[in-house]
Coordinates of C-alpha atoms and ligand atoms in Angstrom, one line a residue:
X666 CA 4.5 -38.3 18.7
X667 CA 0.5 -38.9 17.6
X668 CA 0.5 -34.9 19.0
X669 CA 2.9 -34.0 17.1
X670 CA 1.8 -35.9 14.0
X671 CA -1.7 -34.4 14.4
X672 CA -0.5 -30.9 15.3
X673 CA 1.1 -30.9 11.4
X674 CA -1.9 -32.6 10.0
X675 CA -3.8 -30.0 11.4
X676 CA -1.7 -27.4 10.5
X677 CA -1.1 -28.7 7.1
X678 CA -5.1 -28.7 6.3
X679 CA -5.6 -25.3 7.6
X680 CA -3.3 -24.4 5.5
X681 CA -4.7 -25.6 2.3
X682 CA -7.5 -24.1 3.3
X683 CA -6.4 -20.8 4.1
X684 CA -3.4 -20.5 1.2
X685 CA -2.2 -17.2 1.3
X686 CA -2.4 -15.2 -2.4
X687 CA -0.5 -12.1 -1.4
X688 CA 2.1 -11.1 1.0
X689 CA 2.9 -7.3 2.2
X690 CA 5.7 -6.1 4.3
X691 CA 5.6 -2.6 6.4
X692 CA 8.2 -0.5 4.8
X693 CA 6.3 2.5 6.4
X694 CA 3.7 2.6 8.5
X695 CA 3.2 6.5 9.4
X696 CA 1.3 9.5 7.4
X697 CA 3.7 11.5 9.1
X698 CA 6.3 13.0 10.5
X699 CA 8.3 10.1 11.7
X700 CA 11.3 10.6 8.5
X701 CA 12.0 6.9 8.6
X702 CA 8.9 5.8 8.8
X703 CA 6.8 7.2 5.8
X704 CA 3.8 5.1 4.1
X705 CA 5.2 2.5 1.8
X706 CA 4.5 -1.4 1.7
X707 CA 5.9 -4.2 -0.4
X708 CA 3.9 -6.5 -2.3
X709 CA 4.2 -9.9 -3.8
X710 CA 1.6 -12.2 -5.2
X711 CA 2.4 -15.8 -3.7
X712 CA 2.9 -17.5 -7.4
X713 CA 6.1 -15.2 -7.8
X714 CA 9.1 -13.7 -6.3
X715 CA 8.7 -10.3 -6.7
X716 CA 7.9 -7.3 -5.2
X717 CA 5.9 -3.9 -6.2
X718 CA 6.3 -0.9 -4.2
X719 CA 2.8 1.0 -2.7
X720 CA 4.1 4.3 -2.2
X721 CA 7.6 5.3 -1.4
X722 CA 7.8 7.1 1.7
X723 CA 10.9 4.9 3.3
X724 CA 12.4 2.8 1.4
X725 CA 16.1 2.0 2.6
X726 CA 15.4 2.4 6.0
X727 CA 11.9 0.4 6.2
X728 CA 14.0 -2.3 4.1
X729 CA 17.0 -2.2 7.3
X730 CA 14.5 -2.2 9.7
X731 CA 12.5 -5.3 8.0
X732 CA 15.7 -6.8 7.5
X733 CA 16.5 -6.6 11.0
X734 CA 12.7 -8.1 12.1
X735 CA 13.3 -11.2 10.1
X736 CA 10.7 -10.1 7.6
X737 CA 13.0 -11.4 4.4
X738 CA 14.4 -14.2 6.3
X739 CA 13.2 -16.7 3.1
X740 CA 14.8 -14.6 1.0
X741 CA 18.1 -15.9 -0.2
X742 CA 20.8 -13.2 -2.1
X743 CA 22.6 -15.0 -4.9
X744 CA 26.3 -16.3 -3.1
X745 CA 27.5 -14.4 -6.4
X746 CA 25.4 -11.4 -6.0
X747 CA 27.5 -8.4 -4.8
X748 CA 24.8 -6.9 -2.7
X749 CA 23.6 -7.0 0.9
X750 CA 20.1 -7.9 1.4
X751 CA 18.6 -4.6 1.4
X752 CA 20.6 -4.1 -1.8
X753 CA 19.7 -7.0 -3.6
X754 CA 15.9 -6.7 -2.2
X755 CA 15.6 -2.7 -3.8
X756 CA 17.6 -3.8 -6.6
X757 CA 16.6 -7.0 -8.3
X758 CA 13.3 -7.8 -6.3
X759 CA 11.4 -4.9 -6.3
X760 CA 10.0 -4.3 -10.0
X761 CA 8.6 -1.0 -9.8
X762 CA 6.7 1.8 -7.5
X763 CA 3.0 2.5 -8.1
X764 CA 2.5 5.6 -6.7
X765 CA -0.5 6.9 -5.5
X766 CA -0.1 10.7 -5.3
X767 CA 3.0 13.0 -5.4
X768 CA 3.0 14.1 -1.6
X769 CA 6.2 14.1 0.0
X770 CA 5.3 11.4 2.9
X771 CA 4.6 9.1 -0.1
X772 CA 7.7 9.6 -2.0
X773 CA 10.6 10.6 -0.2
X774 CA 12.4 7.2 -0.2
X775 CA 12.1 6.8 -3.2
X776 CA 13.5 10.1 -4.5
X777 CA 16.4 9.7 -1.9
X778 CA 17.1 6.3 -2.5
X779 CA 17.2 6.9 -6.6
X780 CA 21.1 7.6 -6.9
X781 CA 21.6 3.8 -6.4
X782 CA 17.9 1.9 -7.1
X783 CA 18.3 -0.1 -10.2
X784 CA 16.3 0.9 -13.5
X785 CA 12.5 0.3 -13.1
X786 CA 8.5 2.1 -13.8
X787 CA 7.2 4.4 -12.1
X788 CA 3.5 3.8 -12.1
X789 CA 0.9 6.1 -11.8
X790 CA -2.2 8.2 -13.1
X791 CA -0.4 11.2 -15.5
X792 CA -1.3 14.0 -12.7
X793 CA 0.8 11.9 -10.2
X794 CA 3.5 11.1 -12.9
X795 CA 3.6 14.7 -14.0
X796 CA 4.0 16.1 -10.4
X797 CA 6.8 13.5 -9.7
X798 CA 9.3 15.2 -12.8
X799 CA 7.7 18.6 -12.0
X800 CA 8.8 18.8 -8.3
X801 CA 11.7 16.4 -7.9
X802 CA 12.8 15.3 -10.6
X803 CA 13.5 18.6 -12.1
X804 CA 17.3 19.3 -11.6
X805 CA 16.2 22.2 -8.6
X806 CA 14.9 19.7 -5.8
X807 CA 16.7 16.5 -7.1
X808 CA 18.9 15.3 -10.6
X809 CA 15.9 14.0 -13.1
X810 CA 16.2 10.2 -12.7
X811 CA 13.4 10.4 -14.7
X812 CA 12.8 9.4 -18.8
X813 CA 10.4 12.9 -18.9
X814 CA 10.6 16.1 -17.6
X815 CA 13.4 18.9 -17.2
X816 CA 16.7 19.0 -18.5
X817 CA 19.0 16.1 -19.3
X818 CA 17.5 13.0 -18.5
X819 CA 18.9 10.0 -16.4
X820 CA 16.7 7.8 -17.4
X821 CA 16.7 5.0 -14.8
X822 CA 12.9 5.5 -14.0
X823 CA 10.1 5.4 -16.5
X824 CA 6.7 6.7 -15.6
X825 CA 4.2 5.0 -16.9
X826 CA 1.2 6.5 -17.0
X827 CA -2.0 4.0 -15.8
X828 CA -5.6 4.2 -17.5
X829 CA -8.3 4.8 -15.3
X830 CA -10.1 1.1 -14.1
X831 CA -8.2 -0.6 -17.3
X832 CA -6.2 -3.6 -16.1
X833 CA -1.8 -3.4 -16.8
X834 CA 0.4 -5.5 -16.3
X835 CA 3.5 -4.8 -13.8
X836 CA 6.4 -5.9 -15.4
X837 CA 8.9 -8.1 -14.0
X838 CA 6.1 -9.5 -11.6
X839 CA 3.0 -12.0 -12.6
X840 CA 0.5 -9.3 -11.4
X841 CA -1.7 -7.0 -13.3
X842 CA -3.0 -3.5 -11.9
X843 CA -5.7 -1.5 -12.0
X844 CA -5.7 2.2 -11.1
X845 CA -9.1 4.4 -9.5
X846 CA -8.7 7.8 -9.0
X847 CA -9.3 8.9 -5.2
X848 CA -10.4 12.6 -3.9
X849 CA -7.7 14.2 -1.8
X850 CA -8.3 17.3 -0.7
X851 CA -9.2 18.6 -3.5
X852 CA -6.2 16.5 -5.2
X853 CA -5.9 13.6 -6.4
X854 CA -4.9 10.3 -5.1
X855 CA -5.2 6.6 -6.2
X856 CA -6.1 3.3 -5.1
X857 CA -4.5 0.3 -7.0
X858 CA -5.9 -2.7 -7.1
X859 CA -3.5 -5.8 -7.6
X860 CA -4.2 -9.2 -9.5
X861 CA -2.9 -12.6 -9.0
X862 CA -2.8 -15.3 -11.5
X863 CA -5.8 -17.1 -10.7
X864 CA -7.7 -14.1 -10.2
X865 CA -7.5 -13.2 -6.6
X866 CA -7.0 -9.1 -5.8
X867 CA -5.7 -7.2 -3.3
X868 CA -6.2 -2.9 -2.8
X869 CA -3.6 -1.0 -1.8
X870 CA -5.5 3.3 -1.0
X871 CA -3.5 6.2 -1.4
X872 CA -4.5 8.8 0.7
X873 CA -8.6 9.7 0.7
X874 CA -11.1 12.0 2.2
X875 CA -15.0 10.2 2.5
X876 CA -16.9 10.9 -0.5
X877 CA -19.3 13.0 1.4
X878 CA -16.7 15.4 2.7
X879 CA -14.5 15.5 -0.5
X880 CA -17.9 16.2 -2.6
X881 CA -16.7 13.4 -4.6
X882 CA -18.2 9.9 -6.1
X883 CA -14.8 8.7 -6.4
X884 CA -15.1 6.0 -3.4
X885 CA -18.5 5.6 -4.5
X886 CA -16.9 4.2 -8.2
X887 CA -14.1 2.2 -6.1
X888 CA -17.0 0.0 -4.2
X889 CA -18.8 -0.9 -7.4
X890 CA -15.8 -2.0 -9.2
X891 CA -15.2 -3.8 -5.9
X892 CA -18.1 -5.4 -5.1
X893 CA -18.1 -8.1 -7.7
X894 CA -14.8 -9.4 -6.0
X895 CA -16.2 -9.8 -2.9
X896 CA -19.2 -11.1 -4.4
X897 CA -16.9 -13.7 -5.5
X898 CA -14.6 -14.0 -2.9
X899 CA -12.0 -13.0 -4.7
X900 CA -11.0 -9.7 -2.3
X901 CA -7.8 -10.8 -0.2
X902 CA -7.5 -7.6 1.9
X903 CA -7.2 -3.8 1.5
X904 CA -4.6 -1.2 3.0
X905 CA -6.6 1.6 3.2
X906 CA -6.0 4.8 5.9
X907 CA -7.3 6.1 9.0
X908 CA -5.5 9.7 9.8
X909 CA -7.5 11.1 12.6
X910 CA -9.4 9.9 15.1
X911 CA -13.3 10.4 15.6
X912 CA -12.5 13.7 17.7
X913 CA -11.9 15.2 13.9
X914 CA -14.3 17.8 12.8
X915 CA -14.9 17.2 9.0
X916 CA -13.3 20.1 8.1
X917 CA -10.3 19.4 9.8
X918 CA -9.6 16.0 7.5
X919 CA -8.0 17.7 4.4
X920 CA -8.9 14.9 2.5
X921 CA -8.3 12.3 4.7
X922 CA -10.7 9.1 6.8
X923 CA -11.4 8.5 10.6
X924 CA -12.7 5.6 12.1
X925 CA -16.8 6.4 11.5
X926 CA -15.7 7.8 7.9
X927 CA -14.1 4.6 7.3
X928 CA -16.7 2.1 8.8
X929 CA -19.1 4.1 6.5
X930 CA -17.3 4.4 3.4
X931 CA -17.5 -0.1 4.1
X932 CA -20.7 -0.5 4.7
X933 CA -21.3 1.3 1.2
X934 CA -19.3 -1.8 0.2
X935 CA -21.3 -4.0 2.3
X936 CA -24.5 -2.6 0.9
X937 CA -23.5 -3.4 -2.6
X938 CA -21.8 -6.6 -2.1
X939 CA -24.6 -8.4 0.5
X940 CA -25.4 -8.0 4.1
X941 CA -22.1 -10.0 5.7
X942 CA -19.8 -10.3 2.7
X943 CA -17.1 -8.5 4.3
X944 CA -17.1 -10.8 7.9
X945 CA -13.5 -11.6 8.0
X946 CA -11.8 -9.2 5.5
X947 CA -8.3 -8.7 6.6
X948 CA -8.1 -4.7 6.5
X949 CA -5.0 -2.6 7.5
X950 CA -4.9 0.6 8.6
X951 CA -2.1 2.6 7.6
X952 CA -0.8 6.4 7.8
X953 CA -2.1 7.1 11.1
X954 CA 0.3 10.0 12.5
X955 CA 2.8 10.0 14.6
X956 CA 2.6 11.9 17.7
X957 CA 4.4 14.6 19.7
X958 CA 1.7 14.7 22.4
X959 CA 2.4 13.2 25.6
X960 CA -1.3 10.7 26.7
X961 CA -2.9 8.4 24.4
X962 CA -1.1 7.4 21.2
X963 CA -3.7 8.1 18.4
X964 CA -3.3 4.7 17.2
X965 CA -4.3 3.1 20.3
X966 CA -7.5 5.4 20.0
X967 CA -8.2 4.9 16.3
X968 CA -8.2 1.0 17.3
X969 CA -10.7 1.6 19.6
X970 CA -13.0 3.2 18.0
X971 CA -13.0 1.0 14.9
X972 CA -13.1 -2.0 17.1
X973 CA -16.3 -0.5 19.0
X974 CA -18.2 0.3 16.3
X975 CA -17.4 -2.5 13.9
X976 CA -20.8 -4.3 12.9
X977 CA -19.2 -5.6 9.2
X978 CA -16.8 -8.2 11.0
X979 CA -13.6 -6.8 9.6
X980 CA -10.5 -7.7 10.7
X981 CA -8.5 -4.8 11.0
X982 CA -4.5 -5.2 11.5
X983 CA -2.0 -1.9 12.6
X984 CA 1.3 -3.5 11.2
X985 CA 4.9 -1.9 12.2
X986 CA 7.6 -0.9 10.3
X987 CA 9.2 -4.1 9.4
X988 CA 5.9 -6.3 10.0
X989 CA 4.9 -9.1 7.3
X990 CA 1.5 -9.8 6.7
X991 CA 0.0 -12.4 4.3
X992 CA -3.6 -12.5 2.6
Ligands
ZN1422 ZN1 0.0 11.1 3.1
ZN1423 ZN1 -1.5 13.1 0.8

């Protein structure tokens, strides 16, 4: 009984102390080629109910497969709602995709699940917006669900262009957004960062080469507008991605990180922010690839080699489809 009693007190404190501020669930955890599996992650601050969409590369099948994993098991669906879960989820809880570049493996859900999604923004810098009604959109690849672009116009998404490092609100959720360009291979991508009520913030990376590969300052810019935040304890956690392992050359990354780009693009962070200020940030890895090879899953390699040589004190996490996290 007195263990019992304790166990919840305990459990109960640790809680207050570690109160969670936003919550993700794995819709896709892959950078390719697993169709099914394609980067995208819901995201909900903890003072509301609803979700925004990180990238779009499964959508109805990373909601099933959540489903299925017990990752919406606190969700309820209205006893008069005429949806299943996974309808009622894409339909009425998710408020709208911010989408970091216009690459298939980030946007194939939600160009195949459009015929049925309910109305809602897309949200995105205006190269990314503009690539969306210019290659899907556009009648040839797909009907335009979009409000721009070619021919007549369905209407049932809106793209809304984001400002460079301005905050926005997302509608229909009580978070507010701030979008920072990203170097691609020679593209462009986009890292949004995500604010609570009280100020907390979470960053969600598109895709990214290093800054010393991509001949870029764009990461550079990202870490100072971060580094205040972490300053102030206000930086939750980051999804940011590790493609290739260490066995990479640099000009085999087409814009993307490994494990030593990674730890080095952080410890830029680091060096800004103050020598330990990122011990304990909760960082996932996403869009590592799947893999045809028979041996060593990359994944299990990429782990190892950002565990070895992690001096910052990181806590890095390698969700599955269908796995909740909280921050
Ligand atoms: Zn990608
Ligand atoms: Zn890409």
């Amino acid at each position: 009984m007195l263990k019992t009693k304790l166990a919840l007190l305990i459990g109960c404190l640790s809680f207050g102390v570690n109160a969670a501020s936003f919550e993700t669930v794995t819709l896709g955890s892959k950078g390719g080629i697993q169709d099914g599996n394609l980067t995208a992650f819901m995201l909900k601050s903890e003072q509301d109910d609803n979700y925004v969409m990180l990238d779009a590369g499964s959508v109805v099948n990373g909601l099933i497969v959540s489903e299925q994993k017990g990752a919406f098991e606190d969700v309820q669906v209205p006893a008069d709602s005429k949806y299943t879960k996974v309808g009622y989820l894409l339909k009425e809880r998710v408020k709208g995709y911010l989408i970091s570049h216009a690459h298939l493996d980030h946007v194939a859900g939600m160009i195949i699940s459009s015929p049925d999604d309910s109305h809602k923004p897309i949200y995105g810098l205006s190269a990314t917006n503009e690539a969306l009604m210019n290659n899907y959109f556009n009648w040839s690849a797909w009907p335009n669900f979009g409000n721009e672009g070619l021919g007549f116009k369905l209407s049932k998404y809106t793209y809304t262009d984001l400002p460079e490092f301005q905050w926005q609100e997302v509608k229909g959720t009580s978070m507010q957004v701030m979008a920072m360009p990203l170097a691609h291979s020679g593209g462009q991508s986009t890292a949004f960062m995500l604010k609570d009520k009280v100020g907390d913030v979470f960053v969600y990376f598109g895709d990214t080469g290093p800054d010393a590969v991509e001949k870029s300052d764009a990461l550079s810019k990202v870490w100072s507008t971060l580094a205040p935040f972490v300053k102030q304890d206000k930086l939750k956690g980051i999804v940011i991605e590790v493609s290739f392992t260490n066995q990479t050359p640099d000009k085999a990354l087409f814009g993307h990180l490994t494990p030593n780009w990674l730890l080095k693009e952080l410890t830029a962070l680091e060096t800004l922010a103050g020598k330990g200020s990122l011990n304990d940030l909760d960082v996932v890895i996403s869009h590592i690839k799947y893999s045809l090879k028979k041996g060593e899953d990359p994944q299990t390699v990429i782990k190892r080699q950002l565990d070895e040589a992690n001096k910052l004190g990181v806590k890095f996490h390698f969700p599955a489809q269908g796995d909740a996290l909280s921050f």
